[in-house]
CSV table of C-alpha atoms in Angstrom, one decimal:
chain,number,residue,atom,x,y,z
D,28,MET,CA,63.0,35.9,-86.4
D,29,LEU,CA,60.5,33.0,-87.1
D,30,SER,CA,58.8,33.5,-83.8
D,31,GLU,CA,58.3,37.2,-84.6
D,32,ILE,CA,56.8,36.3,-87.9
D,33,ASP,CA,54.4,33.8,-86.3
D,34,GLU,CA,53.4,36.4,-83.7
D,35,PHE,CA,52.8,38.9,-86.5
D,36,VAL,CA,50.6,36.5,-88.4
D,37,ARG,CA,48.7,35.5,-85.2
D,38,GLU,CA,47.9,39.1,-84.0
D,39,ARG,CA,47.6,41.0,-87.3
D,40,ILE,CA,45.9,38.4,-89.5
D,41,VAL,CA,44.4,35.5,-87.5
D,42,LEU,CA,43.1,37.3,-84.5
D,43,ALA,CA,42.2,40.4,-86.4
D,44,GLY,CA,40.2,38.3,-88.9
D,45,ARG,CA,38.3,36.6,-86.1
D,46,ALA,CA,37.4,40.0,-84.5
D,47,ILE,CA,36.2,41.3,-87.9
D,48,GLU,CA,34.1,38.1,-88.4
D,49,SER,CA,32.3,38.6,-85.1
D,50,ARG,CA,31.7,42.3,-85.6
D,51,ALA,CA,30.6,42.0,-89.2
D,52,ALA,CA,28.2,39.1,-88.4
D,53,SER,CA,26.2,41.4,-86.2
D,54,SER,CA,25.8,43.8,-89.1
D,55,ILE,CA,24.0,41.2,-91.3
D,56,ARG,CA,20.3,41.1,-90.4
D,57,PRO,CA,17.9,38.3,-91.2
D,58,GLY,CA,16.4,38.5,-94.7
D,59,GLU,CA,19.0,40.9,-96.1
D,60,CYS,CA,20.6,40.7,-99.5
D,61,VAL,CA,24.3,41.2,-99.1
D,62,ALA,CA,26.2,42.2,-102.2
D,63,ILE,CA,29.9,41.4,-102.5
D,64,PHE,CA,32.5,42.1,-105.2
D,65,GLY,CA,35.0,39.7,-106.6
D,66,TYR,CA,36.9,37.5,-104.1
D,67,SER,CA,38.1,38.2,-100.6
D,68,SER,CA,39.0,35.4,-98.2
D,69,LEU,CA,38.0,37.6,-95.3
D,70,VAL,CA,34.6,38.4,-96.7
D,71,SER,CA,34.1,34.7,-97.5
D,72,ARG,CA,34.9,33.7,-93.9
D,73,ILE,CA,32.5,36.4,-92.6
D,74,LEU,CA,29.6,35.2,-94.7
D,75,ILE,CA,30.2,31.5,-93.9
D,76,HIS,CA,30.6,32.3,-90.2
D,77,THR,CA,27.4,34.3,-90.1
D,78,TRP,CA,25.5,31.6,-92.1
D,79,ARG,CA,26.6,28.9,-89.7
D,80,LEU,CA,25.5,31.0,-86.7
D,81,ALA,CA,22.1,31.4,-88.3
D,82,GLN,CA,21.8,27.7,-89.0
D,83,MET,CA,22.7,26.9,-85.3
D,84,VAL,CA,19.9,29.3,-84.2
D,85,ARG,CA,17.5,27.7,-86.6
D,86,LEU,CA,18.5,24.2,-85.4
D,87,GLU,CA,18.0,25.2,-81.7
D,88,LYS,CA,14.5,26.4,-82.5
D,89,LEU,CA,13.6,23.2,-84.3
D,90,THR,CA,14.8,21.0,-81.5
D,91,VAL,CA,13.7,23.0,-78.5
D,92,SER,CA,10.6,21.0,-78.0
D,93,ILE,CA,12.5,17.6,-77.8
D,94,PRO,CA,12.9,16.2,-74.3
D,95,LEU,CA,16.5,16.1,-73.2
D,96,LYS,CA,16.3,13.2,-70.8
D,97,GLY,CA,19.3,10.9,-70.5
D,98,TYR,CA,17.9,8.0,-72.4
D,99,CYS,CA,16.8,10.4,-75.3
D,100,PHE,CA,20.2,12.0,-75.7
D,101,SER,CA,21.4,9.6,-78.4
D,102,TYR,CA,18.2,10.1,-80.4
D,103,TYR,CA,18.4,13.8,-80.0
D,104,HIS,CA,22.0,13.8,-81.2
D,105,MET,CA,21.1,11.7,-84.3
D,106,PHE,CA,18.1,14.0,-85.1
D,107,SER,CA,20.4,17.0,-84.8
D,108,MET,CA,22.9,15.5,-87.2
D,109,PHE,CA,20.1,14.6,-89.6
D,110,LEU,CA,18.9,18.2,-89.6
D,111,ILE,CA,22.4,19.6,-90.2
D,112,TYR,CA,22.7,17.2,-93.2
D,113,ILE,CA,19.5,18.4,-94.7
D,114,LEU,CA,20.4,22.1,-94.2
D,115,ASN,CA,23.8,21.6,-95.8
D,116,SER,CA,22.8,19.3,-98.7
D,117,ALA,CA,24.8,20.4,-101.7
D,118,THR,CA,22.4,20.1,-104.7
D,119,THR,CA,22.3,23.2,-106.9
D,120,THR,CA,19.3,24.6,-108.8
D,121,THR,CA,19.0,27.4,-111.3
D,122,THR,CA,16.0,29.7,-111.3
D,123,PRO,CA,14.8,31.6,-114.4
D,124,GLY,CA,15.0,35.3,-114.5
D,125,ASP,CA,17.2,38.0,-116.0
D,126,SER,CA,19.6,36.4,-118.4
D,127,ARG,CA,22.4,38.4,-116.8
D,128,THR,CA,21.9,37.0,-113.3
D,129,LEU,CA,22.5,33.4,-112.3
D,130,SER,CA,20.7,32.3,-109.1
D,131,LEU,CA,22.1,29.4,-107.1
D,132,THR,CA,20.7,27.8,-103.9
D,133,SER,CA,21.8,24.9,-101.8
D,134,GLY,CA,19.3,22.2,-101.0
D,135,GLN,CA,15.6,22.3,-102.1
D,136,PRO,CA,14.3,25.5,-103.6
D,137,ARG,CA,12.7,27.7,-100.9
D,138,THR,CA,10.0,30.3,-101.6
D,139,SER,CA,11.0,32.4,-98.5
D,140,MET,CA,13.9,32.5,-96.1
D,141,THR,CA,13.5,31.5,-92.5
D,142,GLN,CA,14.5,33.8,-89.7
D,143,GLY,CA,18.2,34.4,-89.5
D,144,GLU,CA,18.9,33.6,-93.1
D,145,PHE,CA,20.2,35.9,-95.8
D,146,SER,CA,21.1,35.8,-99.4
D,147,VAL,CA,24.3,37.0,-101.3
D,148,LEU,CA,24.6,38.8,-104.6
D,149,VAL,CA,28.1,38.1,-106.0
D,150,VAL,CA,29.1,40.8,-108.4
D,151,ASP,CA,32.0,40.1,-110.7
D,152,SER,CA,33.9,41.8,-113.5
D,153,GLY,CA,37.1,41.5,-115.5
D,154,PRO,CA,39.9,41.1,-116.0
D,155,HIS,CA,40.2,38.3,-113.4
D,156,PHE,CA,36.6,37.3,-112.7
D,157,GLU,CA,37.5,36.3,-109.1
D,158,GLY,CA,33.8,36.2,-108.1
D,159,ARG,CA,33.5,32.7,-109.6
D,160,ARG,CA,35.7,31.4,-106.8
D,161,MET,CA,33.7,33.2,-104.2
D,162,LEU,CA,30.4,31.8,-105.7
D,163,PHE,CA,31.8,28.3,-105.4
D,164,GLU,CA,32.9,28.7,-101.8
D,165,LEU,CA,29.6,30.2,-100.7
D,166,THR,CA,27.4,27.7,-102.5
D,167,GLN,CA,29.4,24.9,-101.0
D,168,ALA,CA,28.6,26.3,-97.6
D,169,GLY,CA,24.9,26.2,-98.4
D,170,ILE,CA,24.4,30.0,-98.8
D,171,PRO,CA,21.8,31.0,-101.4
D,172,CYS,CA,23.7,33.2,-104.0
D,173,GLU,CA,23.1,35.1,-107.2
D,174,TYR,CA,25.9,35.8,-109.6
D,175,THR,CA,25.9,38.8,-111.9
D,176,HIS,CA,28.2,41.1,-113.8
D,177,LEU,CA,29.1,44.6,-112.7
D,178,GLY,CA,27.3,46.0,-115.8
D,179,ALA,CA,23.9,44.7,-114.6
D,180,ILE,CA,24.1,46.3,-111.1
D,181,PRO,CA,21.8,49.3,-111.9
D,182,LEU,CA,19.0,46.8,-112.5
D,183,LEU,CA,19.6,44.8,-109.3
D,184,ALA,CA,20.8,47.5,-106.9
D,185,SER,CA,17.3,48.1,-105.4
D,186,LYS,CA,17.3,44.7,-103.8
D,187,ILE,CA,20.7,45.2,-102.0
D,188,SER,CA,20.6,45.8,-98.3
D,189,LEU,CA,24.3,45.8,-97.5
D,190,LEU,CA,27.5,46.0,-99.6
D,191,LEU,CA,30.3,44.0,-98.0
D,192,LEU,CA,33.7,44.7,-99.5
D,193,GLY,CA,37.3,43.5,-99.0
D,194,ALA,CA,40.3,45.8,-99.4
D,195,HIS,CA,43.9,45.6,-100.5
D,196,ALA,CA,44.9,48.5,-98.3
D,197,LEU,CA,43.3,51.2,-96.1
D,198,LEU,CA,45.1,54.5,-96.4
D,199,ASN,CA,45.5,57.0,-93.5
D,200,ASN,CA,43.1,59.5,-95.1
D,201,GLY,CA,40.3,56.9,-95.1
D,202,TYR,CA,40.6,56.0,-98.8
D,203,VAL,CA,40.3,52.3,-99.7
D,204,LEU,CA,42.6,50.6,-102.2
D,205,SER,CA,40.8,47.7,-103.9
D,206,ARG,CA,40.3,46.0,-107.2
D,207,ILE,CA,39.1,47.8,-110.3
D,208,GLY,CA,35.3,48.5,-110.2
D,209,THR,CA,34.9,48.7,-106.4
D,210,ALA,CA,34.3,52.5,-106.5
D,211,GLN,CA,31.8,52.2,-109.3
D,212,LEU,CA,29.8,49.5,-107.5
D,213,ALA,CA,29.7,51.4,-104.2
D,214,ASN,CA,28.5,54.6,-106.0
D,215,ILE,CA,25.7,52.8,-107.8
D,216,VAL,CA,24.5,50.9,-104.8
D,217,SER,CA,24.6,54.0,-102.5
D,218,ARG,CA,22.7,56.1,-105.1
D,219,ILE,CA,20.0,53.6,-105.9
D,220,SER,CA,19.3,51.7,-102.7
D,221,GLN,CA,21.1,53.9,-100.1
D,222,ALA,CA,22.5,50.7,-98.7
D,223,PRO,CA,25.5,51.0,-96.2
D,224,VAL,CA,28.9,50.0,-97.4
D,225,LEU,CA,31.1,47.9,-95.0
D,226,VAL,CA,34.8,47.6,-95.8
D,227,CYS,CA,36.6,44.8,-94.0
D,228,ALA,CA,40.4,44.8,-93.7
D,229,GLU,CA,42.9,43.3,-91.2
D,230,THR,CA,45.3,45.7,-89.4
D,231,TYR,CA,48.3,44.6,-91.5
D,232,LYS,CA,46.6,46.3,-94.5
D,233,PHE,CA,46.6,49.7,-92.8
D,234,TRP,CA,49.0,51.9,-94.9
D,235,ASP,CA,50.5,55.2,-93.7
D,236,ARG,CA,50.0,56.9,-97.0
D,237,ALA,CA,47.5,59.4,-98.4
D,238,GLN,CA,46.1,59.2,-101.9
D,239,SER,CA,43.1,61.0,-103.4
D,240,ASP,CA,42.8,59.3,-106.8
D,241,ALA,CA,43.5,56.0,-108.5
D,242,PHE,CA,45.4,57.2,-111.5
D,243,GLU,CA,48.8,56.6,-110.0
D,244,TYR,CA,48.3,52.9,-109.5
D,245,ASN,CA,46.2,52.3,-112.5
D,246,GLU,CA,49.0,53.6,-114.7
D,247,LEU,CA,51.4,51.0,-113.1
D,248,ALA,CA,49.2,48.1,-114.2
D,249,ASP,CA,48.9,46.5,-117.7
D,250,PRO,CA,46.2,48.6,-119.6
D,251,ASP,CA,45.7,45.7,-122.0
D,252,ALA,CA,44.4,43.5,-119.2
D,253,ILE,CA,41.1,45.3,-119.2
D,254,TRP,CA,40.0,44.4,-122.7
D,255,LYS,CA,42.0,41.2,-123.4
D,256,SER,CA,39.9,38.1,-123.7
D,257,SER,CA,40.6,35.1,-121.6
D,258,ASN,CA,40.6,33.0,-124.7
D,259,GLU,CA,44.1,33.1,-126.0
D,260,GLY,CA,43.0,31.6,-129.2
D,261,LEU,CA,40.9,34.6,-130.1
D,262,LEU,CA,43.9,36.9,-129.3
D,263,ALA,CA,46.2,34.8,-131.5
D,264,GLU,CA,43.6,35.0,-134.3
D,265,SER,CA,43.3,38.8,-134.0
D,266,ASP,CA,47.1,39.2,-134.0
D,267,SER,CA,47.4,37.1,-137.2
D,268,LYS,CA,44.8,39.2,-138.9
D,269,GLN,CA,46.8,42.4,-138.1
D,270,VAL,CA,49.9,40.9,-139.5
């Protein structure tokens, strides 16, 4: 039984995730602005994997002119490690701009991206605001990111080149089951910037079920979670006033 579970995890989650990482990495072109929504562990791995590949290509171009003789190998190795340290330095800067958008970059501020690099626009919304976790992971990896709320997307959609989304389930009629706000984000981006939408899901999320609307599952959730504040003190104060 345990061996079957391990085999399921290896084939349907681990290997499927690696295959998706390789395929999705080829879809992200240099200089693109990739928009993501909320948090998805698979999307996070895809972006970090693609960024590291771009950094390796950049490092090879920087060191291609260095002689690779035997007595120079140790110096070449030290120089490579020094470049990797510079590229992955973890200082964070904030750039001025729209008050609804927070721009974060790793390392020194750069006026333009080098070949192979891309930027990420992290879109977030309630009730869970999972995009903050995604923002932390991507900035720790050195990826330049912007963080914004779903309500500000109409003002920023024109800069988006690709929308990369995770999924909770993929139904047999092609519909995607995901967090609240995903359909709204995809519709806005496709209408304003005509950017392609790429949905990433492992095979264990494939569901032999057909569904044409979201009302059925929305009614099963807590409707108060949409408007409730994360500050329990404010909720307690409002309840006391009603009493």
